[in-house]
Each structure stands twice: as structure tokens, then as C-alpha cells.
Short mmCIF file of C-alpha atoms in Angstrom, two decimals:
data_model
loop_
_atom_site.label_atom_id
_atom_site.label_comp_id
_atom_site.label_asym_id
_atom_site.label_seq_id
_atom_site.Cartn_x
_atom_site.Cartn_y
_atom_site.Cartn_z
CA MET A 8 0.00 0.00 0.00
CA LYS A 9 2.86 2.34 0.84
CA HIS A 10 4.42 1.62 -2.57
CA LEU A 11 1.12 2.36 -4.27
CA LYS A 12 0.89 5.76 -2.57
CA THR A 13 4.48 6.55 -3.54
CA LEU A 14 3.87 5.42 -7.11
CA LEU A 15 0.64 7.44 -7.33
CA PHE A 16 2.41 10.51 -5.89
CA ALA A 17 5.24 10.13 -8.42
CA ALA A 18 2.74 9.75 -11.29
CA ILE A 19 0.84 12.88 -10.24
CA LEU A 20 4.10 14.79 -9.88
CA PHE A 21 5.22 13.61 -13.34
CA VAL A 22 1.89 14.58 -14.98
CA GLY A 23 1.93 17.97 -13.25
CA THR A 24 5.49 18.66 -14.37
CA THR A 25 4.68 17.59 -17.92
CA ASN A 26 1.64 19.88 -18.02
CA LEU A 27 3.68 22.76 -16.65
CA ALA A 28 6.38 22.25 -19.29
CA THR A 29 3.74 22.03 -22.02
CA ALA A 30 2.04 25.21 -20.80
CA GLN A 31 5.32 27.10 -20.92
CA SER A 32 5.99 26.00 -24.48
CA LYS A 33 2.76 27.67 -25.67
CA VAL A 34 4.27 31.15 -25.39
CA ALA A 35 6.92 32.58 -27.71
CA HIS A 36 8.31 36.01 -28.49
CA ILE A 37 9.52 37.90 -31.54
CA ASN A 38 11.01 41.32 -32.14
CA THR A 39 8.63 42.61 -34.79
CA THR A 40 10.66 45.77 -35.41
CA GLU A 41 13.73 43.69 -36.24
CA LEU A 42 11.65 41.40 -38.46
CA VAL A 43 10.03 44.23 -40.44
CA GLN A 44 13.36 46.06 -40.83
CA ALA A 45 14.92 42.87 -42.26
CA MET A 46 12.19 42.36 -44.86
CA PRO A 47 13.25 43.24 -48.44
CA GLU A 48 9.93 44.99 -49.02
CA MET A 49 10.76 47.38 -46.18
CA LYS A 50 14.05 48.36 -47.78
CA ALA A 51 12.26 49.09 -51.07
CA ALA A 52 9.55 51.10 -49.29
CA GLN A 53 12.13 53.14 -47.39
CA ALA A 54 14.00 53.87 -50.64
CA GLU A 55 10.77 55.07 -52.29
CA ILE A 56 9.88 57.26 -49.32
CA GLU A 57 13.41 58.70 -49.27
CA LYS A 58 13.21 59.48 -53.00
CA LEU A 59 9.86 61.24 -52.59
CA SER A 60 11.17 63.13 -49.57
CA LYS A 61 14.19 64.37 -51.54
CA THR A 62 11.89 65.54 -54.35
CA TYR A 63 9.76 67.54 -51.92
CA ASP A 64 12.87 68.88 -50.20
CA ALA A 65 14.39 70.06 -53.49
CA GLU A 66 11.17 71.85 -54.46
CA TYR A 67 10.96 73.43 -51.00
CA LYS A 68 14.55 74.68 -51.21
CA THR A 69 13.87 76.13 -54.66
CA MET A 70 10.83 77.99 -53.33
CA VAL A 71 12.79 79.35 -50.36
CA THR A 72 15.67 80.47 -52.60
CA THR A 73 13.22 82.26 -54.90
CA LEU A 74 11.66 83.99 -51.91
CA GLN A 75 15.05 85.03 -50.52
CA ASN A 76 16.13 86.43 -53.88
CA LYS A 77 12.89 88.40 -54.21
CA VAL A 78 13.21 89.78 -50.66
CA THR A 79 16.82 90.81 -51.37
CA GLN A 80 15.78 92.50 -54.61
CA TYR A 81 12.86 94.31 -52.98
CA ARG A 82 15.01 95.54 -50.10
CA ALA A 83 17.57 96.91 -52.54
CA GLU A 84 14.85 98.74 -54.50
CA VAL A 85 12.73 99.93 -51.57
CA ASP A 86 14.00 103.52 -51.76
CA THR A 87 13.41 103.80 -55.51
CA LYS A 88 9.78 102.59 -55.43
CA THR A 89 6.60 104.28 -54.34
CA GLU A 90 4.82 103.44 -51.10
CA GLU A 91 2.05 101.70 -53.07
CA GLU A 92 4.57 99.48 -54.93
CA ASN A 93 6.36 98.62 -51.71
CA THR A 94 3.03 97.63 -50.11
CA LYS A 95 2.22 95.37 -53.07
CA ARG A 96 5.67 93.82 -52.85
CA ALA A 97 5.26 93.18 -49.12
CA GLN A 98 1.94 91.47 -49.78
CA GLU A 99 3.56 89.39 -52.53
CA VAL A 100 6.29 88.27 -50.12
CA GLN A 101 3.68 87.35 -47.51
CA GLN A 102 1.76 85.34 -50.09
CA MET A 103 4.94 83.52 -51.12
CA GLU A 104 5.71 82.72 -47.47
CA GLN A 105 2.17 81.38 -47.02
CA SER A 106 2.53 79.26 -50.18
CA ILE A 107 5.76 77.80 -48.87
CA ARG A 108 4.15 76.91 -45.53
CA GLU A 109 1.20 75.30 -47.32
CA TYR A 110 3.53 73.38 -49.62
CA GLN A 111 5.55 72.12 -46.66
CA ALA A 112 2.41 70.98 -44.80
CA GLY A 113 1.05 69.29 -47.92
CA ALA A 114 4.35 67.56 -48.55
CA GLN A 115 4.46 66.21 -45.00
CA GLU A 116 0.88 64.98 -45.31
CA ASP A 117 1.63 63.30 -48.66
CA LEU A 118 4.73 61.63 -47.21
CA GLY A 119 2.71 60.33 -44.27
CA LYS A 120 0.02 58.91 -46.56
CA LYS A 121 2.61 57.34 -48.87
CA GLU A 122 4.41 55.78 -45.91
CA ALA A 123 1.17 54.35 -44.54
CA THR A 124 0.23 52.97 -47.97
CA LEU A 125 3.63 51.32 -48.43
CA LEU A 126 4.00 49.93 -44.90
CA LYS A 127 0.52 48.49 -44.37
CA PRO A 128 1.02 45.44 -46.65
CA ILE A 129 4.48 44.83 -45.15
CA PHE A 130 3.09 44.69 -41.60
CA GLU A 131 0.20 42.51 -42.76
CA LYS A 132 2.63 40.08 -44.43
CA ALA A 133 4.79 39.93 -41.30
CA LYS A 134 1.75 39.28 -39.10
CA ALA A 135 0.51 36.54 -41.42
CA ALA A 136 3.93 34.85 -41.34
CA ILE A 137 4.08 35.11 -37.54
CA ASP A 138 0.59 33.58 -37.29
CA LYS A 139 1.55 30.74 -39.64
CA VAL A 140 4.78 29.89 -37.82
CA ALA A 141 3.11 30.14 -34.41
CA LYS A 142 0.31 27.79 -35.46
CA ALA A 143 2.74 25.35 -37.06
CA GLN A 144 4.82 25.22 -33.89
CA GLY A 145 1.83 25.07 -31.55
CA PHE A 146 2.17 28.45 -29.84
CA ASN A 147 -0.96 30.00 -28.41
CA TYR A 148 0.64 33.36 -27.67
CA VAL A 149 3.44 35.28 -29.35
CA LEU A 150 4.60 38.37 -27.52
CA ASP A 151 6.30 41.32 -29.17
CA SER A 152 9.72 41.63 -27.56
CA THR A 153 10.44 45.00 -29.15
CA GLN A 154 11.68 47.45 -26.53
CA GLY A 155 8.61 49.07 -25.05
CA GLY A 156 6.44 46.27 -26.39
CA GLY A 157 5.36 45.25 -22.92
CA VAL A 158 7.43 42.10 -22.53
CA LEU A 159 9.22 41.84 -19.22
CA VAL A 160 10.92 38.50 -19.83
CA ALA A 161 11.70 37.14 -23.28
CA ALA A 162 13.20 33.79 -22.35
CA GLY A 163 10.83 31.71 -24.46
CA LYS A 164 11.22 30.53 -28.02
CA ASP A 165 12.24 33.35 -30.39
CA LEU A 166 10.43 32.98 -33.72
CA LEU A 167 12.50 35.58 -35.62
CA THR A 168 14.71 33.04 -37.42
CA ASP A 169 11.76 30.79 -38.27
CA VAL A 170 9.64 33.66 -39.58
CA LYS A 171 12.54 34.96 -41.68
CA THR A 172 12.87 31.46 -43.14
CA GLU A 173 9.12 31.44 -43.84
CA LEU A 174 9.46 34.76 -45.68
CA GLY A 175 12.42 33.44 -47.67
CA PHE A 176 15.31 35.44 -46.26
#
């Protein structure tokens, strides 16, 4: 009878330990920022955004240079012009400054929209790959181990390598 109790106790302990180990294996972590940055699509998107940004920046600099040249010209001619002409010129400069501000705001808005349009499918692809790998490996939860992502301990299985393999890089 004593052996039966010992054997039963050992069996319960073994089953409990097995369940605990199985429960721990259902959680994994991945650094999604690192994953997305490593994706080839992200590099292409960043290059396109950079190109568009440089285009807007060049146009902005051209507008500012034109304004500066006009202001310099008007200041040099202020004494030779009538009060009415100087008032018109001041209004023209103010309108140019307003146009530059509007252009800059529009450019920033366009860049934001373009970035969102380019990045959305990349994040969706990464999430789909994470879901696929997690399901294939039997994980119920995958935590984002990106700094500030809310993970305190990231000692579980890291899916980064497996997801990169799934994506083909």
C-alpha cells in the first residue's frame, strides 16, 4: 500500500510537471521591429519614401531660394519705389511665405500617406507569417519583444529566425 501511494504521488508529480512544461511552451516572443526592418519589401519602401522626400525637399529649397532672392531684390529697391509698390511687394512676399508653408504641410501629409500605404502590406505580411509559424509550432501566444512592447521577460522561443525562413530570407 505504501508503494502504491508513492507510485501514485510520483505519477501525479510527473503529470503535473509535464503539463507545466507544455504550458510554458505555448508562449513565444519575436522582435517585430527587427523582423520588419529585415524584410526586403521594407528596404524598397524606405527607398521610395526617401526618394519622394528628396523631391519635396528640393522643391521646397527652390521655393525658399526664390523667396530670398525676391526679398533681397525688394530691399535693394525699396527707396526707388513708391509706397504703393512697396506695399504690393510686401503682400507678394507674404503670399509667397504662405505658399511655402502650405507646400511644406502638404508635402508632410503626402509623405505620411505614402508611408502608410507602403508599410501596411508589409506589416500585414509579417503578421501573417508570424501567425503561420506560431500555429505550425503550436504556440498559443506570441509576444512582441520589441523594446517598449510590454514584454518583461523574453526567455521563451524566439520565432525571428523561423519567420525569416518562412518569408524566404
